[in-house]
Amino acid sequence: QLKCNVDASRLEHDGVVRFATIIRDSQGHVIEYLSDFKKVPFNVCSVEVFAIREALSWLKSLGLDNVMIESNC
């Protein structure tokens, strides 16, 4: 079983969402990671949803399925 942790933040003054995603195996070893930023018009409450959507798209591009998504929101 793989687990994908997702976290995101957005500063009010610049409107840039920064997010990070990391995939680990059942032993906790890092398989892959992604860190990126995008300027988007989302409010602070929506940035975690945006990051999860980006993570799902990334997982699909890697050809991974049956991955548990974990977020702190």
PDB file of N, CA, C and O in Angstrom:
ATOM      1  N   GLN A   1       0.843  -1.189   0.000  1.00  0.00           N
ATOM      2  CA  GLN A   1       0.000   0.000   0.000  1.00  0.00           C
ATOM      3  C   GLN A   1       0.880   1.241   0.000  1.00  0.00           C
ATOM      4  O   GLN A   1       1.768   1.366   0.817  1.00  0.00           O
ATOM      5  N   LEU A   2       0.593   2.154  -0.903  1.00  0.00           N
ATOM      6  CA  LEU A   2       1.299   3.434  -0.958  1.00  0.00           C
ATOM      7  C   LEU A   2       0.444   4.515  -0.305  1.00  0.00           C
ATOM      8  O   LEU A   2      -0.778   4.465  -0.358  1.00  0.00           O
ATOM      9  N   LYS A   3       1.115   5.491   0.314  1.00  0.00           N
ATOM     10  CA  LYS A   3       0.418   6.620   0.927  1.00  0.00           C
ATOM     11  C   LYS A   3       0.984   7.909   0.359  1.00  0.00           C
ATOM     12  O   LYS A   3       2.191   8.060   0.215  1.00  0.00           O
ATOM     13  N   CYS A   4       0.106   8.830   0.033  1.00  0.00           N
ATOM     14  CA  CYS A   4       0.481  10.121  -0.532  1.00  0.00           C
ATOM     15  C   CYS A   4       0.059  11.216   0.437  1.00  0.00           C
ATOM     16  O   CYS A   4      -1.129  11.433   0.652  1.00  0.00           O
ATOM     17  N   ASN A   5       1.025  11.884   1.034  1.00  0.00           N
ATOM     18  CA  ASN A   5       0.752  13.017   1.919  1.00  0.00           C
ATOM     19  C   ASN A   5       0.730  14.300   1.099  1.00  0.00           C
ATOM     20  O   ASN A   5       1.595  14.508   0.256  1.00  0.00           O
ATOM     21  N   VAL A   6      -0.255  15.161   1.384  1.00  0.00           N
ATOM     22  CA  VAL A   6      -0.432  16.406   0.646  1.00  0.00           C
ATOM     23  C   VAL A   6      -0.535  17.558   1.643  1.00  0.00           C
ATOM     24  O   VAL A   6      -1.228  17.442   2.656  1.00  0.00           O
ATOM     25  N   ASP A   7       0.140  18.645   1.342  1.00  0.00           N
ATOM     26  CA  ASP A   7       0.009  19.851   2.153  1.00  0.00           C
ATOM     27  C   ASP A   7       0.106  21.067   1.239  1.00  0.00           C
ATOM     28  O   ASP A   7       0.759  21.018   0.200  1.00  0.00           O
ATOM     29  N   ALA A   8      -0.552  22.145   1.640  1.00  0.00           N
ATOM     30  CA  ALA A   8      -0.573  23.357   0.804  1.00  0.00           C
ATOM     31  C   ALA A   8      -0.703  24.587   1.686  1.00  0.00           C
ATOM     32  O   ALA A   8      -1.178  24.519   2.816  1.00  0.00           O
ATOM     33  N   SER A   9      -0.286  25.711   1.121  1.00  0.00           N
ATOM     34  CA  SER A   9      -0.459  26.991   1.802  1.00  0.00           C
ATOM     35  C   SER A   9      -0.620  28.086   0.756  1.00  0.00           C
ATOM     36  O   SER A   9      -0.227  27.936  -0.393  1.00  0.00           O
ATOM     37  N   ARG A  10      -1.217  29.192   1.202  1.00  0.00           N
ATOM     38  CA  ARG A  10      -1.407  30.345   0.323  1.00  0.00           C
ATOM     39  C   ARG A  10      -1.241  31.605   1.153  1.00  0.00           C
ATOM     40  O   ARG A  10      -1.858  31.754   2.199  1.00  0.00           O
ATOM     41  N   LEU A  11      -0.386  32.492   0.695  1.00  0.00           N
ATOM     42  CA  LEU A  11      -0.217  33.772   1.355  1.00  0.00           C
ATOM     43  C   LEU A  11      -1.216  34.754   0.771  1.00  0.00           C
ATOM     44  O   LEU A  11      -1.377  34.843  -0.451  1.00  0.00           O
ATOM     45  N   GLU A  12      -1.894  35.474   1.622  1.00  0.00           N
ATOM     46  CA  GLU A  12      -2.932  36.408   1.183  1.00  0.00           C
ATOM     47  C   GLU A  12      -2.410  37.480   0.230  1.00  0.00           C
ATOM     48  O   GLU A  12      -3.074  37.849  -0.722  1.00  0.00           O
ATOM     49  N   HIS A  13      -1.210  37.965   0.457  1.00  0.00           N
ATOM     50  CA  HIS A  13      -0.730  39.112  -0.314  1.00  0.00           C
ATOM     51  C   HIS A  13      -0.309  38.790  -1.745  1.00  0.00           C
ATOM     52  O   HIS A  13      -0.320  39.664  -2.592  1.00  0.00           O
ATOM     53  N   ASP A  14       0.057  37.520  -2.026  1.00  0.00           N
ATOM     54  CA  ASP A  14       0.521  37.242  -3.390  1.00  0.00           C
ATOM     55  C   ASP A  14      -0.373  36.286  -4.182  1.00  0.00           C
ATOM     56  O   ASP A  14      -0.228  36.169  -5.387  1.00  0.00           O
ATOM     57  N   GLY A  15      -1.309  35.597  -3.516  1.00  0.00           N
ATOM     58  CA  GLY A  15      -2.222  34.699  -4.215  1.00  0.00           C
ATOM     59  C   GLY A  15      -1.577  33.456  -4.782  1.00  0.00           C
ATOM     60  O   GLY A  15      -2.168  32.761  -5.590  1.00  0.00           O
ATOM     61  N   VAL A  16      -0.356  33.139  -4.353  1.00  0.00           N
ATOM     62  CA  VAL A  16       0.347  31.965  -4.855  1.00  0.00           C
ATOM     63  C   VAL A  16       0.116  30.797  -3.898  1.00  0.00           C
ATOM     64  O   VAL A  16       0.291  30.925  -2.687  1.00  0.00           O
ATOM     65  N   VAL A  17      -0.307  29.674  -4.458  1.00  0.00           N
ATOM     66  CA  VAL A  17      -0.485  28.449  -3.684  1.00  0.00           C
ATOM     67  C   VAL A  17       0.781  27.627  -3.819  1.00  0.00           C
ATOM     68  O   VAL A  17       1.240  27.346  -4.925  1.00  0.00           O
ATOM     69  N   ARG A  18       1.347  27.259  -2.691  1.00  0.00           N
ATOM     70  CA  ARG A  18       2.516  26.387  -2.655  1.00  0.00           C
ATOM     71  C   ARG A  18       2.053  25.042  -2.100  1.00  0.00           C
ATOM     72  O   ARG A  18       1.335  25.006  -1.106  1.00  0.00           O
ATOM     73  N   PHE A  19       2.446  23.969  -2.772  1.00  0.00           N
ATOM     74  CA  PHE A  19       2.022  22.657  -2.296  1.00  0.00           C
ATOM     75  C   PHE A  19       3.140  21.639  -2.447  1.00  0.00           C
ATOM     76  O   PHE A  19       4.036  21.796  -3.270  1.00  0.00           O
ATOM     77  N   ALA A  20       3.058  20.636  -1.605  1.00  0.00           N
ATOM     78  CA  ALA A  20       4.038  19.552  -1.638  1.00  0.00           C
ATOM     79  C   ALA A  20       3.295  18.233  -1.473  1.00  0.00           C
ATOM     80  O   ALA A  20       2.303  18.152  -0.740  1.00  0.00           O
ATOM     81  N   THR A  21       3.777  17.233  -2.170  1.00  0.00           N
ATOM     82  CA  THR A  21       3.196  15.907  -2.147  1.00  0.00           C
ATOM     83  C   THR A  21       4.325  14.895  -2.077  1.00  0.00           C
ATOM     84  O   THR A  21       5.324  15.037  -2.782  1.00  0.00           O
ATOM     85  N   ILE A  22       4.163  13.894  -1.227  1.00  0.00           N
ATOM     86  CA  ILE A  22       5.191  12.862  -1.103  1.00  0.00           C
ATOM     87  C   ILE A  22       4.516  11.499  -1.062  1.00  0.00           C
ATOM     88  O   ILE A  22       3.484  11.331  -0.414  1.00  0.00           O
ATOM     89  N   ILE A  23       5.082  10.554  -1.797  1.00  0.00           N
ATOM     90  CA  ILE A  23       4.566   9.184  -1.822  1.00  0.00           C
ATOM     91  C   ILE A  23       5.532   8.310  -1.038  1.00  0.00           C
ATOM     92  O   ILE A  23       6.740   8.330  -1.283  1.00  0.00           O
ATOM     93  N   ARG A  24       4.977   7.536  -0.096  1.00  0.00           N
ATOM     94  CA  ARG A  24       5.781   6.607   0.705  1.00  0.00           C
ATOM     95  C   ARG A  24       5.201   5.201   0.597  1.00  0.00           C
ATOM     96  O   ARG A  24       4.007   5.029   0.412  1.00  0.00           O
ATOM     97  N   ASP A  25       6.086   4.213   0.761  1.00  0.00           N
ATOM     98  CA  ASP A  25       5.612   2.836   0.785  1.00  0.00           C
ATOM     99  C   ASP A  25       5.211   2.467   2.211  1.00  0.00           C
ATOM    100  O   ASP A  25       5.272   3.295   3.123  1.00  0.00           O
ATOM    101  N   SER A  26       4.812   1.214   2.419  1.00  0.00           N
ATOM    102  CA  SER A  26       4.331   0.782   3.727  1.00  0.00           C
ATOM    103  C   SER A  26       5.422   0.794   4.799  1.00  0.00           C
ATOM    104  O   SER A  26       5.123   0.761   5.987  1.00  0.00           O
ATOM    105  N   GLN A  27       6.669   0.860   4.382  1.00  0.00           N
ATOM    106  CA  GLN A  27       7.793   0.932   5.323  1.00  0.00           C
ATOM    107  C   GLN A  27       8.196   2.375   5.624  1.00  0.00           C
ATOM    108  O   GLN A  27       9.095   2.623   6.415  1.00  0.00           O
ATOM    109  N   GLY A  28       7.550   3.340   4.966  1.00  0.00           N
ATOM    110  CA  GLY A  28       7.856   4.751   5.167  1.00  0.00           C
ATOM    111  C   GLY A  28       8.931   5.294   4.251  1.00  0.00           C
ATOM    112  O   GLY A  28       9.337   6.443   4.375  1.00  0.00           O
ATOM    113  N   HIS A  29       9.405   4.484   3.302  1.00  0.00           N
ATOM    114  CA  HIS A  29      10.431   4.931   2.362  1.00  0.00           C
ATOM    115  C   HIS A  29       9.826   5.836   1.295  1.00  0.00           C
ATOM    116  O   HIS A  29       8.748   5.553   0.772  1.00  0.00           O
ATOM    117  N   VAL A  30      10.531   6.909   0.982  1.00  0.00           N
ATOM    118  CA  VAL A  30      10.065   7.845  -0.032  1.00  0.00           C
ATOM    119  C   VAL A  30      10.185   7.201  -1.416  1.00  0.00           C
ATOM    120  O   VAL A  30      11.254   6.720  -1.794  1.00  0.00           O
ATOM    121  N   ILE A  31       9.087   7.200  -2.145  1.00  0.00           N
ATOM    122  CA  ILE A  31       9.047   6.664  -3.508  1.00  0.00           C
ATOM    123  C   ILE A  31       9.229   7.798  -4.516  1.00  0.00           C
ATOM    124  O   ILE A  31       9.983   7.696  -5.476  1.00  0.00           O
ATOM    125  N   GLU A  32       8.519   8.896  -4.289  1.00  0.00           N
ATOM    126  CA  GLU A  32       8.534  10.033  -5.213  1.00  0.00           C
ATOM    127  C   GLU A  32       8.001  11.253  -4.474  1.00  0.00           C
ATOM    128  O   GLU A  32       7.285  11.116  -3.485  1.00  0.00           O
ATOM    129  N   TYR A  33       8.350  12.440  -4.943  1.00  0.00           N
ATOM    130  CA  TYR A  33       7.815  13.659  -4.339  1.00  0.00           C
ATOM    131  C   TYR A  33       7.646  14.735  -5.398  1.00  0.00           C
ATOM    132  O   TYR A  33       8.261  14.700  -6.453  1.00  0.00           O
ATOM    133  N   LEU A  34       6.794  15.684  -5.072  1.00  0.00           N
ATOM    134  CA  LEU A  34       6.516  16.807  -5.958  1.00  0.00           C
ATOM    135  C   LEU A  34       6.315  18.043  -5.103  1.00  0.00           C
ATOM    136  O   LEU A  34       5.615  18.003  -4.091  1.00  0.00           O
ATOM    137  N   SER A  35       6.929  19.127  -5.489  1.00  0.00           N
ATOM    138  CA  SER A  35       6.740  20.415  -4.839  1.00  0.00           C
ATOM    139  C   SER A  35       6.593  21.447  -5.947  1.00  0.00           C
ATOM    140  O   SER A  35       7.374  21.469  -6.889  1.00  0.00           O
ATOM    141  N   ASP A  36       5.566  22.285  -5.844  1.00  0.00           N
ATOM    142  CA  ASP A  36       5.302  23.229  -6.918  1.00  0.00           C
ATOM    143  C   ASP A  36       4.536  24.425  -6.363  1.00  0.00           C
ATOM    144  O   ASP A  36       4.139  24.437  -5.193  1.00  0.00           O
ATOM    145  N   PHE A  37       4.322  25.413  -7.184  1.00  0.00           N
ATOM    146  CA  PHE A  37       3.511  26.564  -6.820  1.00  0.00           C
ATOM    147  C   PHE A  37       2.789  27.075  -8.055  1.00  0.00           C
ATOM    148  O   PHE A  37       3.259  26.907  -9.172  1.00  0.00           O
ATOM    149  N   LYS A  38       1.618  27.662  -7.823  1.00  0.00           N
ATOM    150  CA  LYS A  38       0.827  28.231  -8.909  1.00  0.00           C
ATOM    151  C   LYS A  38       0.056  29.422  -8.377  1.00  0.00           C
ATOM    152  O   LYS A  38      -0.390  29.424  -7.229  1.00  0.00           O
ATOM    153  N   LYS A  39      -0.098  30.415  -9.205  1.00  0.00           N
ATOM    154  CA  LYS A  39      -0.920  31.568  -8.842  1.00  0.00           C
ATOM    155  C   LYS A  39      -2.358  31.246  -9.255  1.00  0.00           C
ATOM    156  O   LYS A  39      -2.646  31.086 -10.439  1.00  0.00           O
ATOM    157  N   VAL A  40      -3.215  31.115  -8.269  1.00  0.00           N
ATOM    158  CA  VAL A  40      -4.610  30.753  -8.524  1.00  0.00           C
ATOM    159  C   VAL A  40      -5.521  31.640  -7.676  1.00  0.00           C
ATOM    160  O   VAL A  40      -5.118  32.126  -6.624  1.00  0.00           O
ATOM    161  N   PRO A  41      -6.755  31.828  -8.111  1.00  0.00           N
ATOM    162  CA  PRO A  41      -7.663  32.744  -7.413  1.00  0.00           C
ATOM    163  C   PRO A  41      -8.438  32.103  -6.263  1.00  0.00           C
ATOM    164  O   PRO A  41      -9.500  32.577  -5.891  1.00  0.00           O
ATOM    165  N   PHE A  42      -7.950  31.030  -5.675  1.00  0.00           N
ATOM    166  CA  PHE A  42      -8.676  30.346  -4.607  1.00  0.00           C
ATOM    167  C   PHE A  42      -8.519  31.067  -3.279  1.00  0.00           C
ATOM    168  O   PHE A  42      -7.495  31.670  -3.001  1.00  0.00           O
ATOM    169  N   ASN A  43      -9.540  30.940  -2.442  1.00  0.00           N
ATOM    170  CA  ASN A  43      -9.415  31.464  -1.095  1.00  0.00           C
ATOM    171  C   ASN A  43      -8.621  30.472  -0.240  1.00  0.00           C
ATOM    172  O   ASN A  43      -8.348  29.351  -0.652  1.00  0.00           O
ATOM    173  N   VAL A  44      -8.261  30.873   0.934  1.00  0.00           N
ATOM    174  CA  VAL A  44      -7.402  30.062   1.798  1.00  0.00           C
ATOM    175  C   VAL A  44      -8.033  28.707   2.114  1.00  0.00           C
ATOM    176  O   VAL A  44      -7.339  27.705   2.206  1.00  0.00           O
ATOM    177  N   CYS A  45      -9.339  28.670   2.232  1.00  0.00           N
ATOM    178  CA  CYS A  45     -10.032  27.422   2.572  1.00  0.00           C
ATOM    179  C   CYS A  45      -9.989  26.385   1.442  1.00  0.00           C
ATOM    180  O   CYS A  45     -10.168  25.199   1.675  1.00  0.00           O
ATOM    181  N   SER A  46      -9.759  26.819   0.225  1.00  0.00           N
ATOM    182  CA  SER A  46      -9.801  25.913  -0.933  1.00  0.00           C
ATOM    183  C   SER A  46      -8.436  25.400  -1.374  1.00  0.00           C
ATOM    184  O   SER A  46      -8.369  24.520  -2.236  1.00  0.00           O
ATOM    185  N   VAL A  47      -7.363  25.904  -0.811  1.00  0.00           N
ATOM    186  CA  VAL A  47      -6.045  25.531  -1.329  1.00  0.00           C
ATOM    187  C   VAL A  47      -5.717  24.060  -1.092  1.00  0.00           C
ATOM    188  O   VAL A  47      -5.051  23.429  -1.916  1.00  0.00           O
ATOM    189  N   GLU A  48      -6.193  23.485  -0.004  1.00  0.00           N
ATOM    190  CA  GLU A  48      -5.916  22.064   0.256  1.00  0.00           C
ATOM    191  C   GLU A  48      -6.620  21.185  -0.777  1.00  0.00           C
ATOM    192  O   GLU A  48      -6.058  20.206  -1.256  1.00  0.00           O
ATOM    193  N   VAL A  49      -7.831  21.554  -1.139  1.00  0.00           N
ATOM    194  CA  VAL A  49      -8.569  20.822  -2.180  1.00  0.00           C
ATOM    195  C   VAL A  49      -7.824  20.928  -3.508  1.00  0.00           C
ATOM    196  O   VAL A  49      -7.679  19.935  -4.233  1.00  0.00           O
ATOM    197  N   PHE A  50      -7.343  22.117  -3.831  1.00  0.00           N
ATOM    198  CA  PHE A  50      -6.549  22.310  -5.049  1.00  0.00           C
ATOM    199  C   PHE A  50      -5.313  21.413  -5.031  1.00  0.00           C
ATOM    200  O   PHE A  50      -4.994  20.757  -6.034  1.00  0.00           O
ATOM    201  N   ALA A  51      -4.612  21.353  -3.904  1.00  0.00           N
ATOM    202  CA  ALA A  51      -3.401  20.528  -3.798  1.00  0.00           C
ATOM    203  C   ALA A  51      -3.717  19.044  -3.956  1.00  0.00           C
ATOM    204  O   ALA A  51      -2.962  18.307  -4.599  1.00  0.00           O
ATOM    205  N   ILE A  52      -4.826  18.598  -3.402  1.00  0.00           N
ATOM    206  CA  ILE A  52      -5.225  17.193  -3.545  1.00  0.00           C
ATOM    207  C   ILE A  52      -5.543  16.892  -5.010  1.00  0.00           C
ATOM    208  O   ILE A  52      -5.156  15.846  -5.534  1.00  0.00           O
ATOM    209  N   ARG A  53      -6.210  17.816  -5.670  1.00  0.00           N
ATOM    210  CA  ARG A  53      -6.503  17.629  -7.104  1.00  0.00           C
ATOM    211  C   ARG A  53      -5.207  17.516  -7.909  1.00  0.00           C
ATOM    212  O   ARG A  53      -5.064  16.663  -8.787  1.00  0.00           O
ATOM    213  N   GLU A  54      -4.230  18.380  -7.603  1.00  0.00           N
ATOM    214  CA  GLU A  54      -2.933  18.317  -8.270  1.00  0.00           C
ATOM    215  C   GLU A  54      -2.238  16.987  -7.978  1.00  0.00           C
ATOM    216  O   GLU A  54      -1.631  16.385  -8.863  1.00  0.00           O
ATOM    217  N   ALA A  55      -2.324  16.520  -6.746  1.00  0.00           N
ATOM    218  CA  ALA A  55      -1.706  15.240  -6.370  1.00  0.00           C
ATOM    219  C   ALA A  55      -2.349  14.075  -7.128  1.00  0.00           C
ATOM    220  O   ALA A  55      -1.647  13.181  -7.618  1.00  0.00           O
ATOM    221  N   LEU A  56      -3.674  14.085  -7.235  1.00  0.00           N
ATOM    222  CA  LEU A  56      -4.358  13.020  -7.968  1.00  0.00           C
ATOM    223  C   LEU A  56      -3.960  13.009  -9.440  1.00  0.00           C
ATOM    224  O   LEU A  56      -3.740  11.939 -10.029  1.00  0.00           O
ATOM    225  N   SER A  57      -3.851  14.174 -10.026  1.00  0.00           N
ATOM    226  CA  SER A  57      -3.418  14.275 -11.419  1.00  0.00           C
ATOM    227  C   SER A  57      -1.985  13.743 -11.574  1.00  0.00           C
ATOM    228  O   SER A  57      -1.674  13.025 -12.529  1.00  0.00           O
ATOM    229  N   TRP A  58      -1.122  14.099 -10.636  1.00  0.00           N
ATOM    230  CA  TRP A  58       0.269  13.631 -10.657  1.00  0.00           C
ATOM    231  C   TRP A  58       0.336  12.112 -10.508  1.00  0.00           C
ATOM    232  O   TRP A  58       1.070  11.444 -11.243  1.00  0.00           O
ATOM    233  N   LEU A  59      -0.438  11.549  -9.567  1.00  0.00           N
ATOM    234  CA  LEU A  59      -0.463  10.093  -9.377  1.00  0.00           C
ATOM    235  C   LEU A  59      -0.914   9.397 -10.658  1.00  0.00           C
ATOM    236  O   LEU A  59      -0.354   8.365 -11.046  1.00  0.00           O
ATOM    237  N   LYS A  60      -1.916   9.955 -11.317  1.00  0.00           N
ATOM    238  CA  LYS A  60      -2.398   9.382 -12.574  1.00  0.00           C
ATOM    239  C   LYS A  60      -1.296   9.402 -13.631  1.00  0.00           C
ATOM    240  O   LYS A  60      -1.092   8.423 -14.352  1.00  0.00           O
ATOM    241  N   SER A  61      -0.548  10.513 -13.715  1.00  0.00           N
ATOM    242  CA  SER A  61       0.528  10.608 -14.712  1.00  0.00           C
ATOM    243  C   SER A  61       1.649   9.611 -14.430  1.00  0.00           C
ATOM    244  O   SER A  61       2.346   9.188 -15.350  1.00  0.00           O
ATOM    245  N   LEU A  62       1.807   9.227 -13.163  1.00  0.00           N
ATOM    246  CA  LEU A  62       2.815   8.222 -12.793  1.00  0.00           C
ATOM    247  C   LEU A  62       2.310   6.799 -13.004  1.00  0.00           C
ATOM    248  O   LEU A  62       3.062   5.842 -12.865  1.00  0.00           O
ATOM    249  N   GLY A  63       1.019   6.664 -13.304  1.00  0.00           N
ATOM    250  CA  GLY A  63       0.435   5.344 -13.501  1.00  0.00           C
ATOM    251  C   GLY A  63       0.184   4.606 -12.195  1.00  0.00           C
ATOM    252  O   GLY A  63       0.074   3.387 -12.183  1.00  0.00           O
ATOM    253  N   LEU A  64       0.071   5.350 -11.096  1.00  0.00           N
ATOM    254  CA  LEU A  64      -0.153   4.734  -9.796  1.00  0.00           C
ATOM    255  C   LEU A  64      -1.636   4.767  -9.458  1.00  0.00           C
ATOM    256  O   LEU A  64      -2.324   5.756  -9.675  1.00  0.00           O
ATOM    257  N   ASP A  65      -2.130   3.672  -8.910  1.00  0.00           N
ATOM    258  CA  ASP A  65      -3.492   3.645  -8.407  1.00  0.00           C
ATOM    259  C   ASP A  65      -3.477   2.913  -7.072  1.00  0.00           C
ATOM    260  O   ASP A  65      -2.452   2.437  -6.620  1.00  0.00           O
ATOM    261  N   ASN A  66      -4.604   2.852  -6.425  1.00  0.00           N
ATOM    262  CA  ASN A  66      -4.727   2.237  -5.103  1.00  0.00           C
ATOM    263  C   ASN A  66      -3.761   2.905  -4.105  1.00  0.00           C
ATOM    264  O   ASN A  66      -3.068   2.242  -3.349  1.00  0.00           O
ATOM    265  N   VAL A  67      -3.739   4.237  -4.135  1.00  0.00           N
ATOM    266  CA  VAL A  67      -2.880   5.025  -3.255  1.00  0.00           C
ATOM    267  C   VAL A  67      -3.773   5.744  -2.254  1.00  0.00           C
ATOM    268  O   VAL A  67      -4.756   6.385  -2.612  1.00  0.00           O
ATOM    269  N   MET A  68      -3.420   5.671  -0.967  1.00  0.00           N
ATOM    270  CA  MET A  68      -4.148   6.358   0.083  1.00  0.00           C
ATOM    271  C   MET A  68      -3.678   7.822   0.123  1.00  0.00           C
ATOM    272  O   MET A  68      -2.483   8.090   0.188  1.00  0.00           O
ATOM    273  N   ILE A  69      -4.642   8.750   0.084  1.00  0.00           N
ATOM    274  CA  ILE A  69      -4.320  10.178   0.161  1.00  0.00           C
ATOM    275  C   ILE A  69      -4.512  10.622   1.614  1.00  0.00           C
ATOM    276  O   ILE A  69      -5.506  10.305   2.240  1.00  0.00           O
ATOM    277  N   GLU A  70      -3.525  11.381   2.113  1.00  0.00           N
ATOM    278  CA  GLU A  70      -3.617  11.896   3.478  1.00  0.00           C
ATOM    279  C   GLU A  70      -3.352  13.398   3.465  1.00  0.00           C
ATOM    280  O   GLU A  70      -2.400  13.861   2.838  1.00  0.00           O
ATOM    281  N   SER A  71      -4.220  14.134   4.150  1.00  0.00           N
ATOM    282  CA  SER A  71      -4.113  15.583   4.235  1.00  0.00           C
ATOM    283  C   SER A  71      -4.324  16.000   5.687  1.00  0.00           C
ATOM    284  O   SER A  71      -4.965  15.288   6.454  1.00  0.00           O
ATOM    285  N   ASN A  72      -3.803  17.159   6.060  1.00  0.00           N
ATOM    286  CA  ASN A  72      -3.998  17.611   7.433  1.00  0.00           C
ATOM    287  C   ASN A  72      -5.234  18.481   7.584  1.00  0.00           C
ATOM    288  O   ASN A  72      -5.456  19.053   8.637  1.00  0.00           O
ATOM    289  N   CYS A  73      -6.025  18.615   6.553  1.00  0.00           N
ATOM    290  CA  CYS A  73      -7.280  19.389   6.636  1.00  0.00           C
ATOM    291  C   CYS A  73      -8.475  18.480   6.660  1.00  0.00           C
ATOM    292  O   CYS A  73      -8.527  17.504   6.012  1.00  0.00           O
TER     293      CYS A  73
END
